[in-house]
mmCIF file of C-alpha atoms in Angstrom:
data_model
loop_
_atom_site.group_PDB
_atom_site.id
_atom_site.type_symbol
_atom_site.label_atom_id
_atom_site.label_comp_id
_atom_site.label_asym_id
_atom_site.label_seq_id
_atom_site.Cartn_x
_atom_site.Cartn_y
_atom_site.Cartn_z
ATOM 1 C CA MET Q 1150 -16.450 16.783 16.749
ATOM 2 C CA LYS Q 1151 -19.757 16.689 14.539
ATOM 3 C CA ARG Q 1152 -21.306 19.691 15.309
ATOM 4 C CA ARG Q 1153 -24.969 19.816 16.169
ATOM 5 C CA VAL Q 1154 -27.588 21.095 13.926
ATOM 6 C CA LEU Q 1155 -29.695 22.688 16.247
ATOM 7 C CA ASN Q 1156 -32.329 26.047 16.273
ATOM 8 C CA ILE Q 1157 -31.712 27.818 19.350
ATOM 9 C CA GLY Q 1158 -34.070 31.439 20.355
ATOM 10 C CA VAL Q 1159 -32.206 33.119 23.009
ATOM 11 C CA SER Q 1160 -33.986 36.547 24.359
ATOM 12 C CA GLY Q 1161 -32.208 39.707 26.155
ATOM 13 C CA LEU Q 1162 -30.397 40.930 22.828
ATOM 14 C CA ASN Q 1163 -30.377 44.350 24.851
ATOM 15 C CA ALA Q 1164 -26.554 45.200 24.767
ATOM 16 C CA THR Q 1165 -26.298 48.896 25.961
ATOM 17 C CA ASP Q 1166 -24.771 49.588 29.869
ATOM 18 C CA ASN Q 1167 -26.842 47.711 31.547
ATOM 19 C CA PRO Q 1168 -27.215 44.615 28.925
ATOM 20 C CA GLY Q 1169 -29.082 42.036 28.484
ATOM 21 C CA PRO Q 1170 -27.700 38.218 28.772
ATOM 22 C CA GLY Q 1171 -28.722 37.100 25.113
ATOM 23 C CA VAL Q 1172 -25.453 38.329 23.418
ATOM 24 C CA ALA Q 1173 -23.046 37.063 25.863
ATOM 25 C CA VAL Q 1174 -25.558 33.428 25.830
ATOM 26 C CA ILE Q 1175 -25.158 33.649 22.789
ATOM 27 C CA ARG Q 1176 -21.626 34.199 22.372
ATOM 28 C CA SER Q 1177 -20.839 30.863 23.984
ATOM 29 C CA ILE Q 1178 -23.143 28.646 22.493
ATOM 30 C CA ARG Q 1179 -21.108 29.245 18.917
ATOM 31 C CA GLU Q 1180 -17.721 29.184 20.932
ATOM 32 C CA SER Q 1181 -18.949 25.880 22.120
ATOM 33 C CA GLY Q 1182 -17.273 23.829 18.759
ATOM 34 C CA GLU Q 1183 -20.277 21.646 18.954
ATOM 35 C CA PHE Q 1184 -22.941 24.221 17.744
ATOM 36 C CA GLY Q 1185 -23.738 24.402 13.817
ATOM 37 C CA GLY Q 1186 -26.894 25.351 13.424
ATOM 38 C CA ILE Q 1187 -28.824 29.017 13.889
ATOM 39 C CA ILE Q 1188 -28.945 30.849 15.791
ATOM 40 C CA THR Q 1189 -32.928 32.866 16.570
ATOM 41 C CA GLY Q 1190 -33.072 35.922 18.535
ATOM 42 C CA LEU Q 1191 -36.238 36.660 20.381
ATOM 43 C CA ALA Q 1192 -36.528 40.822 20.286
ATOM 44 C CA TYR Q 1193 -37.869 43.599 22.201
ATOM 45 C CA ASN Q 1194 -36.785 46.204 20.523
ATOM 46 C CA PRO Q 1195 -36.064 46.931 16.637
ATOM 47 C CA LEU Q 1196 -32.763 49.055 18.521
ATOM 48 C CA ASP Q 1197 -31.384 46.225 20.463
ATOM 49 C CA PRO Q 1198 -27.933 46.226 19.491
ATOM 50 C CA GLY Q 1199 -28.094 41.903 19.358
ATOM 51 C CA ALA Q 1200 -30.312 41.813 17.187
ATOM 52 C CA HIS Q 1201 -28.035 43.794 14.176
ATOM 53 C CA MET Q 1202 -24.032 42.546 15.604
ATOM 54 C CA ARG Q 1203 -22.049 40.428 13.271
ATOM 55 C CA GLY Q 1204 -21.857 36.882 14.224
ATOM 56 C CA ILE Q 1205 -24.510 36.806 17.022
ATOM 57 C CA CYS Q 1206 -28.162 35.981 15.598
ATOM 58 C CA ASP Q 1207 -29.341 34.846 11.964
ATOM 59 C CA ASN Q 1208 -32.391 35.623 12.290
ATOM 60 C CA VAL Q 1209 -34.412 38.197 14.761
ATOM 61 C CA PHE Q 1210 -38.026 38.227 15.686
ATOM 62 C CA LEU Q 1211 -39.886 41.049 17.398
ATOM 63 C CA MET Q 1212 -41.472 39.695 20.495
ATOM 64 C CA PRO Q 1213 -44.506 40.940 22.656
ATOM 65 C CA TYR Q 1214 -43.274 42.699 26.019
ATOM 66 C CA PRO Q 1215 -44.233 40.889 28.801
ATOM 67 C CA SER Q 1216 -46.514 42.985 30.219
ATOM 68 C CA GLN Q 1217 -48.879 41.761 27.305
ATOM 69 C CA GLY Q 1218 -48.846 38.117 28.671
ATOM 70 C CA ALA Q 1219 -48.117 34.701 28.502
ATOM 71 C CA GLU Q 1220 -50.923 34.031 25.941
ATOM 72 C CA ASN Q 1221 -49.445 36.219 23.257
ATOM 73 C CA LEU Q 1222 -46.159 35.173 23.883
ATOM 74 C CA LEU Q 1223 -47.331 31.410 23.056
ATOM 75 C CA GLU Q 1224 -49.058 32.680 19.776
ATOM 76 C CA ARG Q 1225 -45.672 34.373 18.881
ATOM 77 C CA ILE Q 1226 -43.527 31.519 19.542
ATOM 78 C CA ARG Q 1227 -45.973 29.075 17.328
ATOM 79 C CA ALA Q 1228 -46.108 31.731 14.469
ATOM 80 C CA ILE Q 1229 -41.994 31.312 14.613
ATOM 81 C CA HIS Q 1230 -41.639 27.899 14.728
ATOM 82 C CA SER Q 1231 -44.375 27.858 12.281
ATOM 83 C CA MET Q 1232 -41.758 28.919 9.903
ATOM 84 C CA LEU Q 1233 -38.397 28.331 11.436
ATOM 85 C CA PRO Q 1234 -38.834 25.664 13.701
ATOM 86 C CA LEU Q 1235 -36.876 25.899 17.248
ATOM 87 C CA ASP Q 1236 -35.604 23.408 18.856
ATOM 88 C CA VAL Q 1237 -34.825 25.428 22.041
ATOM 89 C CA ILE Q 1238 -35.657 28.403 24.128
ATOM 90 C CA ILE Q 1239 -33.113 30.132 26.195
ATOM 91 C CA PRO Q 1240 -35.102 33.140 27.582
ATOM 92 C CA THR Q 1241 -32.415 35.371 29.692
ATOM 93 C CA LEU Q 1242 -34.642 38.229 31.015
ATOM 94 C CA ASP Q 1243 -36.918 38.557 34.251
ATOM 95 C CA SER Q 1244 -39.430 40.064 33.208
ATOM 96 C CA GLU Q 1245 -40.084 36.939 31.016
ATOM 97 C CA LEU Q 1246 -39.340 33.953 32.638
ATOM 98 C CA SER Q 1247 -42.968 34.027 34.518
ATOM 99 C CA LEU Q 1248 -44.251 33.644 30.861
ATOM 100 C CA TYR Q 1249 -42.202 30.799 30.130
ATOM 101 C CA LEU Q 1250 -43.164 28.888 32.993
ATOM 102 C CA LYS Q 1251 -46.578 28.549 32.462
ATOM 103 C CA ILE Q 1252 -46.372 27.549 28.618
ATOM 104 C CA ASP Q 1253 -43.578 25.883 29.186
ATOM 105 C CA ARG Q 1254 -45.900 22.076 28.558
ATOM 106 C CA GLU Q 1255 -47.275 23.767 25.490
ATOM 107 C CA LEU Q 1256 -43.771 24.556 23.894
ATOM 108 C CA ALA Q 1257 -42.729 20.520 24.715
ATOM 109 C CA SER Q 1258 -45.871 19.524 23.136
ATOM 110 C CA MET Q 1259 -44.515 21.753 19.821
ATOM 111 C CA GLY Q 1260 -41.120 19.783 20.297
ATOM 112 C CA ILE Q 1261 -39.008 23.305 21.547
ATOM 113 C CA HIS Q 1262 -37.084 22.531 24.810
ATOM 114 C CA THR Q 1263 -36.330 24.805 27.417
ATOM 115 C CA TYR Q 1264 -34.232 23.868 30.974
ATOM 116 C CA LEU Q 1265 -36.109 26.484 33.401
ATOM 117 C CA PRO Q 1266 -36.760 26.334 37.492
ATOM 118 C CA GLU Q 1267 -39.661 24.966 39.230
ATOM 119 C CA GLU Q 1268 -42.172 27.665 40.341
ATOM 120 C CA GLU Q 1269 -42.312 27.447 43.825
ATOM 121 C CA MET Q 1270 -37.831 27.528 43.802
ATOM 122 C CA PHE Q 1271 -38.400 30.387 41.746
ATOM 123 C CA ASN Q 1272 -41.258 32.897 43.349
ATOM 124 C CA LEU Q 1273 -39.599 31.647 46.426
ATOM 125 C CA ARG Q 1274 -36.244 33.576 45.097
ATOM 126 C CA SER Q 1275 -37.627 36.294 44.881
ATOM 127 C CA LYS Q 1276 -37.399 39.366 46.678
ATOM 128 C CA ALA Q 1277 -40.445 40.040 48.493
ATOM 129 C CA ARG Q 1278 -40.212 36.003 49.953
ATOM 130 C CA PHE Q 1279 -36.622 35.954 49.774
ATOM 131 C CA HIS Q 1280 -36.393 36.213 53.016
ATOM 132 C CA GLY Q 1281 -38.235 32.490 53.479
ATOM 133 C CA LEU Q 1282 -34.717 30.714 52.268
ATOM 134 C CA ARG Q 1283 -34.001 30.667 56.380
ATOM 135 C CA ASP Q 1284 -36.341 28.511 56.817
ATOM 136 C CA MET Q 1285 -34.532 25.515 54.471
ATOM 137 C CA GLY Q 1286 -31.412 26.717 55.721
ATOM 138 C CA VAL Q 1287 -29.867 29.191 53.642
ATOM 139 C CA ASN Q 1288 -28.357 32.057 55.021
ATOM 140 C CA VAL Q 1289 -29.851 35.051 53.937
ATOM 141 C CA PRO Q 1290 -30.043 38.723 55.520
ATOM 142 C CA LYS Q 1291 -33.009 39.518 57.592
ATOM 143 C CA GLY Q 1292 -35.797 40.964 55.585
ATOM 144 C CA LYS Q 1293 -39.674 42.081 55.326
ATOM 145 C CA PRO Q 1294 -41.614 43.622 52.436
ATOM 146 C CA VAL Q 1295 -43.443 46.246 52.669
ATOM 147 C CA SER Q 1296 -46.312 47.911 51.024
ATOM 148 C CA ASP Q 1297 -47.271 51.109 53.385
ATOM 149 C CA ALA Q 1298 -44.701 53.526 53.972
ATOM 150 C CA SER Q 1299 -45.791 54.153 57.538
ATOM 151 C CA ALA Q 1300 -43.997 50.838 58.099
ATOM 152 C CA VAL Q 1301 -41.108 52.626 56.602
ATOM 153 C CA TYR Q 1302 -40.677 54.986 59.969
ATOM 154 C CA GLY Q 1303 -40.708 52.164 62.496
ATOM 155 C CA LEU Q 1304 -37.746 50.253 60.928
ATOM 156 C CA GLU Q 1305 -35.600 51.056 63.310
ATOM 157 C CA LYS Q 1306 -37.361 48.701 66.223
ATOM 158 C CA GLU Q 1307 -35.831 46.401 63.934
ATOM 159 C CA TYR Q 1308 -33.430 47.099 62.006
ATOM 160 C CA THR Q 1309 -30.133 48.807 62.593
ATOM 161 C CA PHE Q 1310 -29.328 51.620 59.876
ATOM 162 C CA PRO Q 1311 -28.143 51.670 57.136
ATOM 163 C CA VAL Q 1312 -30.345 48.577 55.043
ATOM 164 C CA MET Q 1313 -30.896 48.253 51.870
ATOM 165 C CA VAL Q 1314 -34.702 49.383 50.004
ATOM 166 C CA LYS Q 1315 -35.325 47.185 46.862
ATOM 167 C CA GLY Q 1316 -37.528 47.394 44.484
ATOM 168 C CA GLN Q 1317 -39.586 44.074 43.571
ATOM 169 C CA PHE Q 1318 -37.918 43.568 40.204
ATOM 170 C CA TYR Q 1319 -34.621 46.033 39.730
ATOM 171 C CA GLU Q 1320 -32.324 47.920 41.915
ATOM 172 C CA ALA Q 1321 -31.105 48.058 44.952
ATOM 173 C CA PHE Q 1322 -30.130 51.065 47.207
ATOM 174 C CA ILE Q 1323 -29.004 51.597 50.633
ATOM 175 C CA ALA Q 1324 -30.468 53.941 53.058
ATOM 176 C CA TYR Q 1325 -29.012 55.442 55.763
ATOM 177 C CA SER Q 1326 -31.881 56.964 57.725
ATOM 178 C CA PRO Q 1327 -36.001 56.261 58.025
ATOM 179 C CA MET Q 1328 -36.176 59.369 55.950
ATOM 180 C CA GLU Q 1329 -33.999 58.016 52.960
ATOM 181 C CA ALA Q 1330 -35.959 54.705 53.469
ATOM 182 C CA VAL Q 1331 -39.334 56.942 53.038
ATOM 183 C CA SER Q 1332 -37.744 58.433 49.442
ATOM 184 C CA LEU Q 1333 -36.530 55.046 48.650
ATOM 185 C CA PHE Q 1334 -39.738 53.722 49.210
ATOM 186 C CA PHE Q 1335 -42.027 56.071 47.490
ATOM 187 C CA ARG Q 1336 -38.775 55.613 44.122
ATOM 188 C CA LEU Q 1337 -39.098 52.246 43.788
ATOM 189 C CA SER Q 1338 -42.998 52.005 44.279
ATOM 190 C CA SER Q 1339 -43.879 54.431 41.492
ATOM 191 C CA LYS Q 1340 -41.078 52.697 39.007
ATOM 192 C CA TRP Q 1341 -42.038 48.659 40.201
ATOM 193 C CA GLY Q 1342 -45.218 48.111 42.003
ATOM 194 C CA LEU Q 1343 -45.360 46.894 45.559
ATOM 195 C CA PRO Q 1344 -43.880 45.945 47.315
ATOM 196 C CA VAL Q 1345 -40.836 47.458 48.075
ATOM 197 C CA VAL Q 1346 -38.366 45.136 50.688
ATOM 198 C CA ILE Q 1347 -36.126 45.716 53.070
ATOM 199 C CA GLN Q 1348 -33.304 43.904 53.684
ATOM 200 C CA GLU Q 1349 -30.341 43.951 56.318
ATOM 201 C CA PHE Q 1350 -26.836 45.501 55.258
ATOM 202 C CA ILE Q 1351 -24.133 43.656 55.227
ATOM 203 C CA PRO Q 1352 -20.599 44.891 55.040
ATOM 204 C CA GLY Q 1353 -18.407 42.893 53.732
ATOM 205 C CA THR Q 1354 -16.934 41.769 49.967
ATOM 206 C CA GLU Q 1355 -20.122 41.034 47.213
ATOM 207 C CA TYR Q 1356 -18.738 37.992 44.643
ATOM 208 C CA ASP Q 1357 -20.999 36.863 41.964
ATOM 209 C CA VAL Q 1358 -21.408 33.506 40.803
ATOM 210 C CA VAL Q 1359 -22.848 31.858 36.818
ATOM 211 C CA ALA Q 1360 -24.256 28.580 37.738
ATOM 212 C CA LEU Q 1361 -25.981 26.334 36.703
ATOM 213 C CA GLY Q 1362 -28.157 23.461 38.454
ATOM 214 C CA ASP Q 1363 -29.473 20.491 37.700
ATOM 215 C CA GLY Q 1364 -32.878 20.659 39.605
ATOM 216 C CA LYS Q 1365 -31.690 17.744 41.791
ATOM 217 C CA GLY Q 1366 -29.803 20.263 44.069
ATOM 218 C CA GLY Q 1367 -26.353 19.214 42.001
ATOM 219 C CA LEU Q 1368 -24.338 21.549 40.647
ATOM 220 C CA VAL Q 1369 -23.517 21.017 37.620
ATOM 221 C CA GLY Q 1370 -21.043 23.985 36.676
ATOM 222 C CA ALA Q 1371 -20.358 27.796 38.806
ATOM 223 C CA VAL Q 1372 -18.030 30.336 38.270
ATOM 224 C CA PRO Q 1373 -17.560 33.007 41.220
ATOM 225 C CA MET Q 1374 -16.192 36.770 39.790
ATOM 226 C CA LYS Q 1375 -15.652 40.164 41.476
ATOM 227 C CA LYS Q 1376 -16.472 43.318 40.067
ATOM 228 C CA MET Q 1377 -13.384 45.521 39.456
ATOM 229 C CA GLN Q 1378 -15.552 47.764 37.290
ATOM 230 C CA LEU Q 1379 -19.168 49.572 37.464
ATOM 231 C CA THR Q 1380 -21.794 51.636 36.116
ATOM 232 C CA ASP Q 1381 -23.517 54.512 36.928
ATOM 233 C CA GLN Q 1382 -26.270 51.629 37.955
ATOM 234 C CA GLY Q 1383 -23.879 49.436 39.492
ATOM 235 C CA LYS Q 1384 -23.663 47.129 36.549
ATOM 236 C CA ALA Q 1385 -20.355 44.853 36.264
ATOM 237 C CA TRP Q 1386 -18.204 46.552 33.735
ATOM 238 C CA GLY Q 1387 -15.037 44.535 34.556
ATOM 239 C CA GLY Q 1388 -14.524 41.100 36.614
ATOM 240 C CA ILE Q 1389 -12.428 39.110 37.698
ATOM 241 C CA THR Q 1390 -12.229 35.164 38.969
ATOM 242 C CA ILE Q 1391 -11.682 34.764 41.926
ATOM 243 C CA ALA Q 1392 -10.026 31.432 44.121
ATOM 244 C CA ASP Q 1393 -12.464 31.036 47.549
ATOM 245 C CA ASP Q 1394 -12.676 27.367 48.390
ATOM 246 C CA GLY Q 1395 -14.907 29.068 51.491
ATOM 247 C CA MET Q 1396 -17.428 30.762 48.812
ATOM 248 C CA ASN Q 1397 -17.314 27.840 46.579
ATOM 249 C CA GLU Q 1398 -19.055 25.113 49.222
ATOM 250 C CA PHE Q 1399 -21.245 27.723 50.298
ATOM 251 C CA VAL Q 1400 -22.269 27.854 47.061
ATOM 252 C CA ARG Q 1401 -22.910 23.817 46.626
ATOM 253 C CA SER Q 1402 -24.494 24.067 49.361
ATOM 254 C CA VAL Q 1403 -27.126 26.912 48.289
ATOM 255 C CA MET Q 1404 -27.676 24.813 45.205
ATOM 256 C CA GLY Q 1405 -28.434 21.671 47.138
ATOM 257 C CA LYS Q 1406 -30.874 23.055 49.247
ATOM 258 C CA LEU Q 1407 -32.529 25.543 46.735
ATOM 259 C CA LYS Q 1408 -32.736 22.353 44.263
ATOM 260 C CA TRP Q 1409 -32.111 24.481 41.786
ATOM 261 C CA ARG Q 1410 -32.907 23.654 37.744
ATOM 262 C CA GLY Q 1411 -31.689 25.694 35.453
ATOM 263 C CA PRO Q 1412 -29.167 28.664 35.012
ATOM 264 C CA CYS Q 1413 -29.012 31.582 37.978
ATOM 265 C CA GLU Q 1414 -26.487 34.045 39.666
ATOM 266 C CA PHE Q 1415 -25.923 33.925 43.348
ATOM 267 C CA GLU Q 1416 -24.982 37.029 45.006
ATOM 268 C CA VAL Q 1417 -23.239 36.226 47.670
ATOM 269 C CA MET Q 1418 -21.877 38.735 50.681
ATOM 270 C CA LYS Q 1419 -18.648 38.230 52.861
ATOM 271 C CA ALA Q 1420 -18.959 39.650 55.564
ATOM 272 C CA ARG Q 1421 -15.843 41.906 56.478
ATOM 273 C CA HIS Q 1422 -15.961 41.251 60.187
ATOM 274 C CA SER Q 1423 -17.033 37.430 60.782
ATOM 275 C CA GLY Q 1424 -15.683 36.232 57.702
ATOM 276 C CA GLU Q 1425 -20.077 34.573 57.044
ATOM 277 C CA TYR Q 1426 -21.304 33.929 53.446
ATOM 278 C CA TYR Q 1427 -24.339 35.582 53.117
ATOM 279 C CA LEU Q 1428 -26.933 34.757 49.914
ATOM 280 C CA ILE Q 1429 -27.913 38.453 49.366
ATOM 281 C CA GLU Q 1430 -29.733 37.931 45.865
ATOM 282 C CA VAL Q 1431 -30.650 34.860 43.360
ATOM 283 C CA ASN Q 1432 -31.244 36.077 39.240
ATOM 284 C CA PRO Q 1433 -32.861 33.155 38.173
ATOM 285 C CA ARG Q 1434 -31.532 33.373 35.138
ATOM 286 C CA PHE Q 1435 -27.842 34.142 32.851
ATOM 287 C CA PRO Q 1436 -25.997 36.853 34.439
ATOM 288 C CA ALA Q 1437 -25.091 39.304 31.438
ATOM 289 C CA TRP Q 1438 -21.135 38.461 32.163
ATOM 290 C CA CYS Q 1439 -22.000 34.445 31.506
ATOM 291 C CA TYR Q 1440 -19.658 34.569 28.476
ATOM 292 C CA LEU Q 1441 -16.797 34.481 31.227
ATOM 293 C CA ALA Q 1442 -17.491 31.786 32.522
ATOM 294 C CA VAL Q 1443 -16.209 30.942 29.088
ATOM 295 C CA GLY Q 1444 -13.182 31.915 29.066
ATOM 296 C CA ALA Q 1445 -13.046 30.278 32.675
ATOM 297 C CA GLY Q 1446 -13.641 26.807 31.260
ATOM 298 C CA GLN Q 1447 -16.779 26.565 32.023
ATOM 299 C CA ASN Q 1448 -19.585 27.090 28.547
ATOM 300 C CA LEU Q 1449 -22.765 26.437 30.993
ATOM 301 C CA ALA Q 1450 -25.148 27.743 28.175
ATOM 302 C CA TRP Q 1451 -24.213 25.156 26.347
ATOM 303 C CA ALA Q 1452 -24.642 23.130 28.872
ATOM 304 C CA ALA Q 1453 -27.983 24.346 29.393
ATOM 305 C CA VAL Q 1454 -28.460 23.963 26.036
ATOM 306 C CA ARG Q 1455 -27.671 19.765 26.336
ATOM 307 C CA LEU Q 1456 -29.668 19.736 29.814
ATOM 308 C CA ALA Q 1457 -32.821 21.234 28.040
ATOM 309 C CA LEU Q 1458 -31.920 18.292 25.265
ATOM 310 C CA GLY Q 1459 -32.244 15.526 28.279
ATOM 311 C CA GLU Q 1460 -28.810 14.689 27.669
ATOM 312 C CA GLU Q 1461 -26.542 14.175 30.548
ATOM 313 C CA VAL Q 1462 -23.669 16.614 31.563
ATOM 314 C CA PRO Q 1463 -20.975 16.146 33.427
ATOM 315 C CA PRO Q 1464 -20.239 18.559 36.548
ATOM 316 C CA PHE Q 1465 -17.155 21.063 35.808
ATOM 317 C CA SER Q 1466 -14.869 20.335 38.347
ATOM 318 C CA THR Q 1467 -12.649 23.607 37.804
ATOM 319 C CA TYR Q 1468 -12.179 26.883 36.612
ATOM 320 C CA GLN Q 1469 -9.309 29.280 35.535
ATOM 321 C CA VAL Q 1470 -8.449 31.319 38.302
ATOM 322 C CA GLY Q 1471 -8.014 35.089 37.292
ATOM 323 C CA THR Q 1472 -9.583 35.201 34.430
ATOM 324 C CA LEU Q 1473 -10.200 38.917 33.436
ATOM 325 C CA PHE Q 1474 -13.270 40.702 31.100
ATOM 326 C CA LEU Q 1475 -13.479 44.014 30.454
ATOM 327 C CA ARG Q 1476 -16.243 45.498 28.562
ATOM 328 C CA HIS Q 1477 -15.993 48.926 26.158
ATOM 329 C CA SER Q 1478 -18.442 50.110 24.238
ATOM 330 C CA VAL Q 1479 -18.318 50.291 19.985
ATOM 331 C CA GLU Q 1480 -20.184 51.665 17.441
ATOM 332 C CA HIS Q 1481 -21.222 49.692 14.514
ATOM 333 C CA ILE Q 1482 -22.511 50.266 11.027
ATOM 334 C CA TYR Q 1483 -25.357 48.844 9.438
ATOM 335 C CA PRO Q 1484 -28.139 49.617 6.637
ATOM 336 C CA LEU Q 1485 -31.048 51.205 7.291
ATOM 337 C CA SER Q 1486 -33.009 48.442 5.732
ATOM 338 C CA GLN Q 1487 -32.228 46.299 8.601
ATOM 339 C CA TYR Q 1488 -34.054 48.312 10.964
ATOM 340 C CA ARG Q 1489 -36.980 48.859 8.805
ATOM 341 C CA HIS Q 1490 -37.593 44.779 8.628
ATOM 342 C CA LEU Q 1491 -37.818 44.909 12.347
ATOM 343 C CA THR Q 1492 -39.931 47.610 13.076
ATOM 344 C CA THR Q 1493 -42.671 46.788 9.877
ATOM 345 C CA GLU Q 1494 -42.331 43.389 9.411
ATOM 346 C CA GLY Q 1495 -41.448 42.072 12.923
ATOM 347 C CA GLN Q 1496 -38.586 40.378 11.578
ATOM 348 C CA LEU Q 1497 -35.372 40.342 10.046
ATOM 349 C CA VAL Q 1498 -34.969 36.506 8.253
ATOM 350 C CA ARG Q 1499 -31.217 35.861 7.352
ATOM 351 C CA ILE Q 1500 -31.365 31.859 7.862
ATOM 352 C CA VAL Q 1501 -28.578 30.240 5.700
ATOM 353 C CA ASP Q 1502 -29.088 26.248 5.120
ATOM 354 C CA GLU Q 1503 -26.482 23.438 5.098
ATOM 355 C CA GLU Q 1504 -25.438 24.481 1.545
ATOM 356 C CA GLY Q 1505 -24.644 28.499 2.216
ATOM 357 C CA THR Q 1506 -27.743 29.769 0.345
ATOM 358 C CA LYS Q 1507 -30.103 31.724 1.732
ATOM 359 C CA ARG Q 1508 -33.697 30.841 1.280
ATOM 360 C CA ARG Q 1509 -36.715 32.728 1.270
ATOM 361 C CA HIS Q 1510 -39.466 32.042 4.042
ATOM 362 C CA GLY Q 1511 -42.673 33.860 4.548
ATOM 363 C CA LYS Q 1512 -43.490 36.262 7.421
ATOM 364 C CA ALA Q 1513 -44.365 34.716 10.487
#
């Protein structure tokens, strides 16, 4: 099989106990059997483990933090592209996706392909507007954004405790009383800003689904899993693919209504008493555990690359049930020069050409 020579940029290289998806996306691409190019890591911190791990990134460039805006991001990408032309970029962090949506046309004019959701749907799936998906026929818990602590005290009139209290970008906690909800309101608003989101608590079994939509309501692929090990932050440290025909049909139905374009993670709750399925969250990018999909027979990351390039990708029809993933921590040893290059020059270039010869380049 002829391998595709591409330069693919991937972000989210942090690989701590709350890992970014970048390393898993890169591993998936490299194991596609069709990729023969280079991976350019787009890092926000010179200590991101994915920037240094052997066999992950060929080149790494430090990027401006999302808080610095879309223009700074575009300027940095232009500099990188002038040095090492990029074919595809897969952004993997929630905080940067809105910026990539703003510069998507400029990237396309440069010959850089992406596969991103429509901006309206991206905004609608945000925690603050999530309850509006009910109007599209999607079964979601009752919820509301709250910007004033005084409104939290009146929640008992609308909700039965416990309730979920969620930051507008990250983190979610169960509140068992109005007093606890107020405490969480201040904690989350100080960290992530306003509004804080109150959501009906649905007791039951939670499943996570990595999915890839074609933007027309079709499901290119989806793999559901149940978490088996959790970190202190509630992140999956181990999980297993499961068989649930009802949930798989629910996922197909949701994708058909959202017409989502690109990768995403659906968090689904199966109610304990009724067996009803609820969509409780949509994360607009690959999850950090997406490498499990490769093990289960669906390389969704490589499919996303092909879709970004405008290719037809037939939908995956099956996945391997009972495929398990477990994370572990291991120490890697690196020379100080790698870290120094990233901190002082903002880049670590280890590009190798088709003959296997290292080439020198200027600074981006």
